[in-house]
Amino acid sequence: MPAIDTQLIAREFPLLVARGMSHMSVIAKREVDHKAVETFLVAFTCIFGIGGWIFWMVRQK
């Protein structure tokens, strides 16, 4: 028995592709603007990342 069943792949792959393409239209319709979340994450990183590094450097003295 071969390790890869080519008959199973040939039978199931077109169904998976067709099912995947039908979901693509649903995903494309649900685009969300993430600018607010991205802005918050950048600000959070700057404040706590850089601020934490500065705090660590001051405590090293």
N, CA, C and O atoms as a DFTB+ gen file, in Angstrom:
244 C
 N C O
     1  1       0.846      -1.176       0.000
     2  2       0.000       0.000       0.000
     3  2       0.895       1.244       0.000
     4  3       1.810       1.346       0.817
     5  1       0.638       2.180      -0.902
     6  2       1.472       3.381      -0.949
     7  2       1.220       4.283       0.267
     8  3       0.145       4.258       0.865
     9  1       2.224       5.067       0.609
    10  2       2.112       5.965       1.761
    11  2       1.124       7.092       1.486
    12  3       0.455       7.566       2.404
    13  1       1.028       7.523       0.238
    14  2       0.104       8.590      -0.141
    15  2      -0.952       8.000      -1.059
    16  3      -0.626       7.431      -2.101
    17  1      -2.186       8.129      -0.686
    18  2      -3.286       7.592      -1.479
    19  2      -3.686       8.637      -2.524
    20  3      -4.420       9.576      -2.220
    21  1      -3.205       8.470      -3.739
    22  2      -3.468       9.446      -4.791
    23  2      -4.926       9.443      -5.229
    24  3      -5.440      10.469      -5.673
    25  1      -5.588       8.318      -5.110
    26  2      -7.007       8.274      -5.478
    27  2      -7.844       9.097      -4.506
    28  3      -8.775       9.789      -4.917
    29  1      -7.519       9.025      -3.232
    30  2      -8.230       9.820      -2.238
    31  2      -7.995      11.312      -2.476
    32  3      -8.925      12.114      -2.398
    33  1      -6.765      11.668      -2.761
    34  2      -6.451      13.074      -3.031
    35  2      -7.192      13.552      -4.275
    36  3      -7.764      14.642      -4.273
    37  1      -7.189      12.763      -5.315
    38  2      -7.871      13.145      -6.556
    39  2      -9.378      13.288      -6.343
    40  3     -10.023      14.108      -6.997
    41  1      -9.933      12.503      -5.439
    42  2     -11.371      12.561      -5.197
    43  2     -11.746      13.709      -4.256
    44  3     -12.766      14.362      -4.474
    45  1     -10.950      13.969      -3.221
    46  2     -11.308      14.951      -2.191
    47  2     -10.796      16.362      -2.477
    48  3     -11.429      17.327      -2.047
    49  1      -9.697      16.517      -3.173
    50  2      -9.095      17.830      -3.367
    51  2     -10.016      18.819      -4.087
    52  3     -10.122      19.964      -3.646
    53  1     -10.687      18.425      -5.178
    54  2     -11.599      19.396      -5.817
    55  2     -12.725      19.857      -4.894
    56  3     -13.165      21.003      -4.982
    57  1     -13.191      18.982      -4.018
    58  2     -14.234      19.378      -3.066
    59  2     -13.706      20.385      -2.057
    60  3     -14.398      21.342      -1.709
    61  1     -12.491      20.175      -1.589
    62  2     -11.898      21.111      -0.638
    63  2     -11.647      22.475      -1.269
    64  3     -11.866      23.508      -0.636
    65  1     -11.190      22.476      -2.511
    66  2     -10.935      23.745      -3.208
    67  2     -12.247      24.482      -3.428
    68  3     -12.323      25.691      -3.205
    69  1     -13.266      23.780      -3.857
    70  2     -14.565      24.413      -4.089
    71  2     -15.141      24.965      -2.787
    72  3     -15.716      26.053      -2.775
    73  1     -14.992      24.228      -1.705
    74  2     -15.490      24.684      -0.411
    75  2     -14.701      25.901       0.066
    76  3     -15.274      26.830       0.634
    77  1     -13.406      25.896      -0.159
    78  2     -12.574      27.021       0.238
    79  2     -12.883      28.279      -0.545
    80  3     -12.876      29.372       0.022
    81  1     -13.154      28.154      -1.835
    82  2     -13.458      29.320      -2.652
    83  2     -14.803      29.934      -2.280
    84  3     -14.980      31.147      -2.395
    85  1     -15.745      29.118      -1.840
    86  2     -17.036      29.680      -1.457
    87  2     -16.914      30.502      -0.176
    88  3     -17.676      31.450       0.018
    89  1     -15.973      30.159       0.699
    90  2     -15.764      30.908       1.932
    91  2     -14.970      32.181       1.695
    92  3     -15.032      33.102       2.509
    93  1     -14.233      32.254       0.611
    94  2     -13.419      33.432       0.344
    95  2     -14.279      34.679       0.178
    96  3     -13.887      35.760       0.617
    97  1     -15.428      34.547      -0.440
    98  2     -16.283      35.716      -0.626
    99  2     -16.825      36.210       0.707
   100  3     -17.012      37.413       0.888
   101  1     -17.079      35.304       1.642
   102  2     -17.569      35.708       2.959
   103  2     -16.482      36.435       3.720
   104  3     -16.755      37.437       4.382
   105  1     -15.252      35.948       3.638
   106  2     -14.142      36.590       4.342
   107  2     -13.872      37.969       3.755
   108  3     -13.602      38.912       4.499
   109  1     -13.938      38.099       2.453
   110  2     -13.656      39.373       1.809
   111  2     -14.682      40.436       2.188
   112  3     -14.346      41.620       2.231
   113  1     -15.914      40.046       2.461
   114  2     -16.951      41.007       2.821
   115  2     -16.794      41.521       4.239
   116  3     -17.354      42.564       4.575
   117  1     -16.050      40.820       5.076
   118  2     -15.939      41.186       6.487
   119  2     -14.650      41.926       6.807
   120  3     -14.122      41.774       7.909
   121  1     -14.140      42.703       5.905
   122  2     -12.917      43.454       6.180
   123  2     -13.194      44.492       7.250
   124  3     -14.220      45.171       7.222
   125  1     -12.275      44.610       8.191
   126  2     -12.419      45.547       9.301
   127  2     -11.206      46.453       9.299
   128  3     -10.085      46.019       9.033
   129  1     -11.447      47.715       9.599
   130  2     -10.348      48.664       9.681
   131  2      -9.699      48.538      11.062
   132  3     -10.340      48.793      12.082
   133  1      -8.436      48.146      11.084
   134  2      -7.739      47.922      12.346
   135  2      -6.810      49.072      12.711
   136  3      -5.886      48.881      13.502
   137  1      -7.030      50.260      12.156
   138  2      -6.123      51.377      12.433
   139  2      -6.097      51.736      13.915
   140  3      -5.030      52.030      14.454
   141  1      -7.242      51.718      14.579
   142  2      -7.282      52.077      15.997
   143  2      -6.516      51.055      16.832
   144  3      -5.773      51.429      17.740
   145  1      -6.688      49.787      16.538
   146  2      -5.980      48.739      17.285
   147  2      -4.478      48.830      17.031
   148  3      -3.682      48.715      17.963
   149  1      -4.090      49.035      15.780
   150  2      -2.673      49.147      15.452
   151  2      -2.049      50.364      16.123
   152  3      -0.924      50.292      16.617
   153  1      -2.772      51.483      16.144
   154  2      -2.268      52.690      16.803
   155  2      -2.085      52.448      18.289
   156  3      -1.075      52.853      18.864
   157  1      -3.050      51.790      18.916
   158  2      -2.937      51.477      20.335
   159  2      -1.734      50.575      20.610
   160  3      -1.000      50.797      21.573
   161  1      -1.531      49.566      19.773
   162  2      -0.410      48.651      19.992
   163  2       0.931      49.341      19.807
   164  3       1.875      49.059      20.545
   165  1       1.032      50.237      18.838
   166  2       2.280      50.984      18.656
   167  2       2.535      51.880      19.861
   168  3       3.654      51.932      20.371
   169  1       1.509      52.581      20.318
   170  2       1.667      53.451      21.495
   171  2       2.026      52.623      22.726
   172  3       2.900      53.018      23.497
   173  1       1.368      51.484      22.922
   174  2       1.647      50.607      24.052
   175  2       3.093      50.125      24.016
   176  3       3.770      50.092      25.043
   177  1       3.564      49.750      22.818
   178  2       4.938      49.287      22.666
   179  2       5.925      50.404      22.969
   180  3       6.931      50.188      23.645
   181  1       5.638      51.587      22.471
   182  2       6.546      52.717      22.722
   183  2       6.600      53.062      24.205
   184  3       7.682      53.242      24.764
   185  1       5.451      53.152      24.833
   186  2       5.417      53.566      26.237
   187  2       6.057      52.523      27.136
   188  3       6.940      52.841      27.933
   189  1       5.612      51.272      27.010
   190  2       6.107      50.248      27.924
   191  2       7.402      49.602      27.451
   192  3       8.221      49.197      28.275
   193  1       7.600      49.499      26.153
   194  2       8.840      48.910      25.653
   195  2      10.030      49.825      25.860
   196  3      11.012      49.447      26.498
   197  1       9.938      51.009      25.328
   198  2      11.048      51.964      25.454
   199  2      11.129      52.479      26.886
   200  3      12.220      52.620      27.438
   201  1       9.972      52.759      27.490
   202  2       9.980      53.215      28.884
   203  2      10.544      52.165      29.823
   204  3      11.293      52.491      30.743
   205  1      10.194      50.922      29.600
   206  2      10.746      49.847      30.413
   207  2      12.243      49.685      30.226
   208  3      12.963      49.396      31.182
   209  1      12.714      49.869      29.004
   210  2      14.154      49.795      28.751
   211  2      14.876      50.929      29.456
   212  3      15.930      50.714      30.055
   213  1      14.319      52.145      29.394
   214  2      14.934      53.290      30.085
   215  2      14.938      53.041      31.587
   216  3      15.944      53.304      32.245
   217  1      13.848      52.545      32.140
   218  2      13.774      52.238      33.569
   219  2      14.831      51.201      33.936
   220  3      15.497      51.338      34.962
   221  1      14.991      50.178      33.123
   222  2      15.993      49.142      33.381
   223  2      17.401      49.717      33.337
   224  3      18.246      49.369      34.161
   225  1      17.653      50.604      32.365
   226  2      18.989      51.213      32.256
   227  2      19.306      52.088      33.468
   228  3      20.442      52.088      33.944
   229  1      18.325      52.832      33.974
   230  2      18.536      53.685      35.139
   231  2      18.830      52.824      36.361
   232  3      19.682      53.183      37.173
   233  1      18.146      51.703      36.507
   234  2      18.354      50.840      37.667
   235  2      19.668      50.084      37.624
   236  3      20.113      49.560      38.645
   237  1      20.305      50.018      36.441
   238  2      21.583      49.307      36.321
   239  2      22.744      50.080      36.937
   240  3      23.802      49.499      37.180
   241  1      22.576      51.352      37.191
   242  2      23.688      52.176      37.739
   243  2      24.036      51.805      39.140
   244  3      24.939      52.400      39.730
